[in-house]
Amino acid sequence: MARNALASTWIALALLAGCRSAPPALEPQALAAALSDPDPQTRRKAADGAWRAGPAAVPKVVDLAGSDEPATAKAAVRALATIAHHAARPGADAERARLEAALLAELDRELAP
């Protein structure tokens, strides 16, 4: 009986651990500001957490990838990779489709005369 109670406790704890709330969404403007920040740690954290902004941030991040400031451009490219990596996870078909549409729109914008 004690063994079943212990197993039930572990199962309950595992379920609770899996139910943690997701981190808050990151607004594209806030992401862009953080990617442009003079502090390298702020830029790195922003790039690593860019998935929270999702495909909606693509236009601002693509603009920053063309920055004359090398550190900002590098952080923006890293942010795009983070967004793409997150959208490629299993079960994220809708997010992947939004990312594809956002990237194609940016490509069209870049190629427009």
Short mmCIF file of N, CA and C in Angstrom, two decimals:
data_model
loop_
_atom_site.label_atom_id
_atom_site.label_comp_id
_atom_site.label_asym_id
_atom_site.label_seq_id
_atom_site.Cartn_x
_atom_site.Cartn_y
_atom_site.Cartn_z
N MET A 1 0.81 -1.19 0.00
CA MET A 1 0.00 0.00 0.00
C MET A 1 0.86 1.26 0.00
N ALA A 2 1.93 1.27 0.79
CA ALA A 2 2.80 2.44 0.87
C ALA A 2 3.49 2.67 -0.48
N ARG A 3 3.81 1.59 -1.17
CA ARG A 3 4.47 1.71 -2.47
C ARG A 3 3.55 2.41 -3.47
N ASN A 4 2.26 2.08 -3.47
CA ASN A 4 1.31 2.73 -4.37
C ASN A 4 1.14 4.20 -4.02
N ALA A 5 1.15 4.52 -2.75
CA ALA A 5 1.03 5.92 -2.33
C ALA A 5 2.24 6.71 -2.79
N LEU A 6 3.43 6.11 -2.68
CA LEU A 6 4.64 6.78 -3.12
C LEU A 6 4.63 6.98 -4.63
N ALA A 7 4.21 5.96 -5.36
CA ALA A 7 4.13 6.07 -6.82
C ALA A 7 3.12 7.15 -7.21
N SER A 8 1.99 7.19 -6.53
CA SER A 8 0.98 8.21 -6.83
C SER A 8 1.51 9.61 -6.57
N THR A 9 2.28 9.75 -5.51
CA THR A 9 2.87 11.05 -5.19
C THR A 9 3.82 11.49 -6.29
N TRP A 10 4.68 10.58 -6.75
CA TRP A 10 5.63 10.91 -7.82
C TRP A 10 4.90 11.27 -9.11
N ILE A 11 3.86 10.54 -9.42
CA ILE A 11 3.08 10.84 -10.63
C ILE A 11 2.45 12.22 -10.52
N ALA A 12 1.89 12.53 -9.35
CA ALA A 12 1.27 13.85 -9.15
C ALA A 12 2.31 14.95 -9.29
N LEU A 13 3.48 14.75 -8.70
CA LEU A 13 4.54 15.76 -8.81
C LEU A 13 4.99 15.94 -10.26
N ALA A 14 5.10 14.85 -11.00
CA ALA A 14 5.50 14.94 -12.40
C ALA A 14 4.47 15.70 -13.21
N LEU A 15 3.20 15.45 -12.95
CA LEU A 15 2.14 16.16 -13.66
C LEU A 15 2.16 17.65 -13.33
N LEU A 16 2.37 17.96 -12.06
CA LEU A 16 2.43 19.37 -11.66
C LEU A 16 3.63 20.07 -12.30
N ALA A 17 4.75 19.38 -12.39
CA ALA A 17 5.94 19.98 -13.01
C ALA A 17 5.68 20.26 -14.48
N GLY A 18 4.92 19.42 -15.13
CA GLY A 18 4.60 19.61 -16.54
C GLY A 18 3.56 20.70 -16.78
N CYS A 19 2.90 21.14 -15.73
CA CYS A 19 1.84 22.13 -15.86
C CYS A 19 2.31 23.55 -15.56
N ARG A 20 3.60 23.75 -15.48
CA ARG A 20 4.10 25.10 -15.24
C ARG A 20 3.60 26.02 -16.34
N SER A 21 3.33 27.24 -15.97
CA SER A 21 2.84 28.18 -16.97
C SER A 21 3.97 28.58 -17.90
N ALA A 22 3.62 28.87 -19.13
CA ALA A 22 4.60 29.30 -20.13
C ALA A 22 5.09 30.69 -19.78
N PRO A 23 6.32 31.01 -20.17
CA PRO A 23 6.80 32.37 -19.93
C PRO A 23 5.94 33.36 -20.70
N PRO A 24 5.87 34.58 -20.23
CA PRO A 24 5.05 35.57 -20.93
C PRO A 24 5.59 35.84 -22.33
N ALA A 25 4.68 36.19 -23.20
CA ALA A 25 5.07 36.52 -24.57
C ALA A 25 5.96 37.77 -24.55
N LEU A 26 6.79 37.89 -25.56
CA LEU A 26 7.69 39.02 -25.67
C LEU A 26 7.23 39.85 -26.86
N GLU A 27 6.97 41.11 -26.64
CA GLU A 27 6.53 42.00 -27.72
C GLU A 27 7.67 42.24 -28.69
N PRO A 28 7.39 42.25 -30.00
CA PRO A 28 8.45 42.47 -30.99
C PRO A 28 9.26 43.74 -30.75
N GLN A 29 8.60 44.82 -30.31
CA GLN A 29 9.32 46.07 -30.06
C GLN A 29 10.30 45.91 -28.90
N ALA A 30 9.88 45.20 -27.86
CA ALA A 30 10.77 44.97 -26.71
C ALA A 30 11.94 44.09 -27.12
N LEU A 31 11.68 43.09 -27.95
CA LEU A 31 12.76 42.24 -28.45
C LEU A 31 13.76 43.06 -29.25
N ALA A 32 13.26 43.90 -30.14
CA ALA A 32 14.14 44.73 -30.96
C ALA A 32 15.01 45.64 -30.10
N ALA A 33 14.41 46.22 -29.08
CA ALA A 33 15.18 47.10 -28.19
C ALA A 33 16.27 46.31 -27.46
N ALA A 34 15.94 45.12 -26.99
CA ALA A 34 16.93 44.32 -26.27
C ALA A 34 18.04 43.83 -27.19
N LEU A 35 17.71 43.50 -28.43
CA LEU A 35 18.73 43.04 -29.39
C LEU A 35 19.68 44.17 -29.76
N SER A 36 19.23 45.41 -29.61
CA SER A 36 20.05 46.58 -29.94
C SER A 36 20.76 47.15 -28.71
N ASP A 37 20.54 46.56 -27.56
CA ASP A 37 21.11 47.08 -26.32
C ASP A 37 22.64 47.03 -26.36
N PRO A 38 23.30 48.03 -25.78
CA PRO A 38 24.76 48.02 -25.78
C PRO A 38 25.36 46.90 -24.92
N ASP A 39 24.58 46.37 -23.96
CA ASP A 39 25.09 45.32 -23.08
C ASP A 39 25.04 43.95 -23.77
N PRO A 40 26.19 43.27 -23.92
CA PRO A 40 26.21 41.98 -24.60
C PRO A 40 25.34 40.91 -23.94
N GLN A 41 25.24 40.94 -22.61
CA GLN A 41 24.40 39.96 -21.91
C GLN A 41 22.93 40.16 -22.24
N THR A 42 22.51 41.41 -22.33
CA THR A 42 21.13 41.71 -22.67
C THR A 42 20.82 41.23 -24.08
N ARG A 43 21.75 41.48 -25.02
CA ARG A 43 21.54 41.01 -26.40
C ARG A 43 21.47 39.49 -26.47
N ARG A 44 22.36 38.81 -25.72
CA ARG A 44 22.38 37.34 -25.74
C ARG A 44 21.08 36.78 -25.17
N LYS A 45 20.65 37.31 -24.03
CA LYS A 45 19.40 36.83 -23.42
C LYS A 45 18.21 37.09 -24.34
N ALA A 46 18.21 38.23 -24.99
CA ALA A 46 17.11 38.54 -25.91
C ALA A 46 17.10 37.56 -27.08
N ALA A 47 18.27 37.30 -27.65
CA ALA A 47 18.35 36.37 -28.78
C ALA A 47 17.91 34.97 -28.37
N ASP A 48 18.35 34.54 -27.20
CA ASP A 48 18.00 33.20 -26.73
C ASP A 48 16.52 33.08 -26.38
N GLY A 49 15.88 34.18 -25.99
CA GLY A 49 14.46 34.15 -25.65
C GLY A 49 13.55 34.66 -26.76
N ALA A 50 14.11 34.86 -27.93
CA ALA A 50 13.33 35.42 -29.04
C ALA A 50 12.15 34.55 -29.45
N TRP A 51 12.21 33.27 -29.15
CA TRP A 51 11.10 32.38 -29.50
C TRP A 51 9.81 32.85 -28.84
N ARG A 52 9.93 33.57 -27.71
CA ARG A 52 8.73 34.06 -27.03
C ARG A 52 8.01 35.12 -27.84
N ALA A 53 8.71 35.80 -28.72
CA ALA A 53 8.08 36.80 -29.58
C ALA A 53 7.47 36.15 -30.81
N GLY A 54 8.04 35.04 -31.22
CA GLY A 54 7.50 34.27 -32.33
C GLY A 54 7.58 34.95 -33.68
N PRO A 55 6.84 34.43 -34.65
CA PRO A 55 6.89 34.94 -36.01
C PRO A 55 6.52 36.42 -36.14
N ALA A 56 5.75 36.95 -35.20
CA ALA A 56 5.37 38.37 -35.27
C ALA A 56 6.58 39.29 -35.21
N ALA A 57 7.68 38.81 -34.66
CA ALA A 57 8.88 39.64 -34.51
C ALA A 57 9.77 39.63 -35.75
N VAL A 58 9.47 38.78 -36.71
CA VAL A 58 10.36 38.62 -37.87
C VAL A 58 10.66 39.94 -38.58
N PRO A 59 9.68 40.79 -38.90
CA PRO A 59 10.03 42.03 -39.61
C PRO A 59 11.04 42.90 -38.87
N LYS A 60 10.86 43.08 -37.57
CA LYS A 60 11.78 43.91 -36.79
C LYS A 60 13.15 43.25 -36.68
N VAL A 61 13.17 41.94 -36.49
CA VAL A 61 14.45 41.24 -36.32
C VAL A 61 15.22 41.21 -37.65
N VAL A 62 14.52 41.03 -38.76
CA VAL A 62 15.20 41.05 -40.07
C VAL A 62 15.79 42.44 -40.31
N ASP A 63 15.08 43.48 -39.96
CA ASP A 63 15.63 44.84 -40.10
C ASP A 63 16.93 44.97 -39.29
N LEU A 64 16.93 44.45 -38.08
CA LEU A 64 18.12 44.53 -37.23
C LEU A 64 19.27 43.67 -37.76
N ALA A 65 18.95 42.60 -38.47
CA ALA A 65 20.00 41.75 -39.03
C ALA A 65 20.82 42.50 -40.07
N GLY A 66 20.26 43.56 -40.61
CA GLY A 66 20.98 44.39 -41.58
C GLY A 66 21.61 45.62 -40.95
N SER A 67 21.70 45.63 -39.63
CA SER A 67 22.24 46.78 -38.91
C SER A 67 23.72 47.00 -39.23
N ASP A 68 24.11 48.27 -39.19
CA ASP A 68 25.53 48.60 -39.35
C ASP A 68 26.33 48.27 -38.10
N GLU A 69 25.64 48.04 -37.01
CA GLU A 69 26.29 47.67 -35.75
C GLU A 69 26.45 46.14 -35.73
N PRO A 70 27.68 45.62 -35.85
CA PRO A 70 27.89 44.18 -35.95
C PRO A 70 27.29 43.37 -34.79
N ALA A 71 27.38 43.88 -33.58
CA ALA A 71 26.85 43.13 -32.44
C ALA A 71 25.32 43.01 -32.52
N THR A 72 24.66 44.06 -32.97
CA THR A 72 23.20 44.02 -33.14
C THR A 72 22.82 43.06 -34.25
N ALA A 73 23.52 43.13 -35.37
CA ALA A 73 23.22 42.25 -36.49
C ALA A 73 23.41 40.78 -36.09
N LYS A 74 24.49 40.50 -35.36
CA LYS A 74 24.76 39.13 -34.93
C LYS A 74 23.66 38.64 -33.97
N ALA A 75 23.24 39.49 -33.04
CA ALA A 75 22.18 39.12 -32.10
C ALA A 75 20.87 38.87 -32.85
N ALA A 76 20.60 39.67 -33.88
CA ALA A 76 19.37 39.50 -34.65
C ALA A 76 19.38 38.18 -35.42
N VAL A 77 20.50 37.83 -35.99
CA VAL A 77 20.60 36.56 -36.71
C VAL A 77 20.40 35.40 -35.73
N ARG A 78 20.99 35.52 -34.55
CA ARG A 78 20.82 34.48 -33.53
C ARG A 78 19.34 34.40 -33.12
N ALA A 79 18.68 35.54 -33.01
CA ALA A 79 17.27 35.57 -32.65
C ALA A 79 16.41 34.88 -33.72
N LEU A 80 16.72 35.15 -34.99
CA LEU A 80 15.98 34.48 -36.07
C LEU A 80 16.16 32.97 -35.99
N ALA A 81 17.37 32.53 -35.70
CA ALA A 81 17.63 31.09 -35.57
C ALA A 81 16.83 30.51 -34.40
N THR A 82 16.75 31.25 -33.30
CA THR A 82 15.99 30.78 -32.14
C THR A 82 14.51 30.67 -32.46
N ILE A 83 13.98 31.67 -33.15
CA ILE A 83 12.57 31.65 -33.54
C ILE A 83 12.30 30.46 -34.47
N ALA A 84 13.18 30.25 -35.44
CA ALA A 84 13.00 29.15 -36.39
C ALA A 84 13.12 27.80 -35.69
N HIS A 85 14.08 27.66 -34.80
CA HIS A 85 14.26 26.41 -34.09
C HIS A 85 13.02 26.07 -33.27
N HIS A 86 12.46 27.06 -32.62
CA HIS A 86 11.28 26.83 -31.79
C HIS A 86 10.07 26.46 -32.65
N ALA A 87 9.95 27.09 -33.81
CA ALA A 87 8.82 26.79 -34.70
C ALA A 87 8.96 25.42 -35.36
N ALA A 88 10.15 24.85 -35.33
CA ALA A 88 10.37 23.55 -35.96
C ALA A 88 10.07 22.38 -35.01
N ARG A 89 9.68 22.67 -33.79
CA ARG A 89 9.42 21.59 -32.84
C ARG A 89 8.18 20.80 -33.27
N PRO A 90 8.09 19.55 -32.88
CA PRO A 90 6.92 18.74 -33.22
C PRO A 90 5.64 19.37 -32.66
N GLY A 91 4.61 19.35 -33.46
CA GLY A 91 3.32 19.86 -33.04
C GLY A 91 3.13 21.36 -33.21
N ALA A 92 4.11 22.03 -33.80
CA ALA A 92 4.02 23.49 -33.96
C ALA A 92 3.72 23.86 -35.41
N ASP A 93 2.89 23.09 -36.05
CA ASP A 93 2.61 23.31 -37.48
C ASP A 93 2.07 24.72 -37.76
N ALA A 94 1.16 25.19 -36.92
CA ALA A 94 0.58 26.53 -37.15
C ALA A 94 1.64 27.61 -36.98
N GLU A 95 2.47 27.49 -35.96
CA GLU A 95 3.53 28.47 -35.74
C GLU A 95 4.54 28.42 -36.88
N ARG A 96 4.86 27.22 -37.34
CA ARG A 96 5.79 27.06 -38.46
C ARG A 96 5.23 27.71 -39.72
N ALA A 97 3.94 27.57 -39.95
CA ALA A 97 3.30 28.19 -41.13
C ALA A 97 3.34 29.71 -41.02
N ARG A 98 3.10 30.25 -39.81
CA ARG A 98 3.18 31.71 -39.63
C ARG A 98 4.61 32.21 -39.84
N LEU A 99 5.58 31.43 -39.38
CA LEU A 99 6.98 31.82 -39.57
C LEU A 99 7.34 31.81 -41.05
N GLU A 100 6.92 30.78 -41.74
CA GLU A 100 7.18 30.68 -43.18
C GLU A 100 6.59 31.89 -43.91
N ALA A 101 5.35 32.22 -43.58
CA ALA A 101 4.69 33.36 -44.23
C ALA A 101 5.43 34.67 -43.91
N ALA A 102 5.87 34.83 -42.67
CA ALA A 102 6.59 36.05 -42.29
C ALA A 102 7.93 36.16 -43.01
N LEU A 103 8.64 35.04 -43.12
CA LEU A 103 9.94 35.06 -43.80
C LEU A 103 9.77 35.31 -45.30
N LEU A 104 8.75 34.71 -45.90
CA LEU A 104 8.50 34.95 -47.32
C LEU A 104 8.10 36.40 -47.57
N ALA A 105 7.32 36.97 -46.65
CA ALA A 105 6.94 38.39 -46.79
C ALA A 105 8.18 39.28 -46.73
N GLU A 106 9.11 38.96 -45.85
CA GLU A 106 10.34 39.74 -45.75
C GLU A 106 11.19 39.58 -47.01
N LEU A 107 11.23 38.38 -47.55
CA LEU A 107 11.95 38.15 -48.79
C LEU A 107 11.35 38.96 -49.92
N ASP A 108 10.02 38.96 -50.02
CA ASP A 108 9.33 39.76 -51.04
C ASP A 108 9.63 41.24 -50.86
N ARG A 109 9.66 41.70 -49.62
CA ARG A 109 9.94 43.10 -49.33
C ARG A 109 11.37 43.45 -49.77
N GLU A 110 12.30 42.55 -49.51
CA GLU A 110 13.70 42.80 -49.88
C GLU A 110 13.90 42.79 -51.39
N LEU A 111 13.13 41.98 -52.07
CA LEU A 111 13.30 41.84 -53.53
C LEU A 111 12.46 42.83 -54.34
N ALA A 112 11.56 43.53 -53.65
CA ALA A 112 10.70 44.49 -54.36
C ALA A 112 11.55 45.62 -54.94
N PRO A 113 11.16 46.07 -56.15
CA PRO A 113 11.96 47.15 -56.78
C PRO A 113 11.83 48.47 -56.06
#
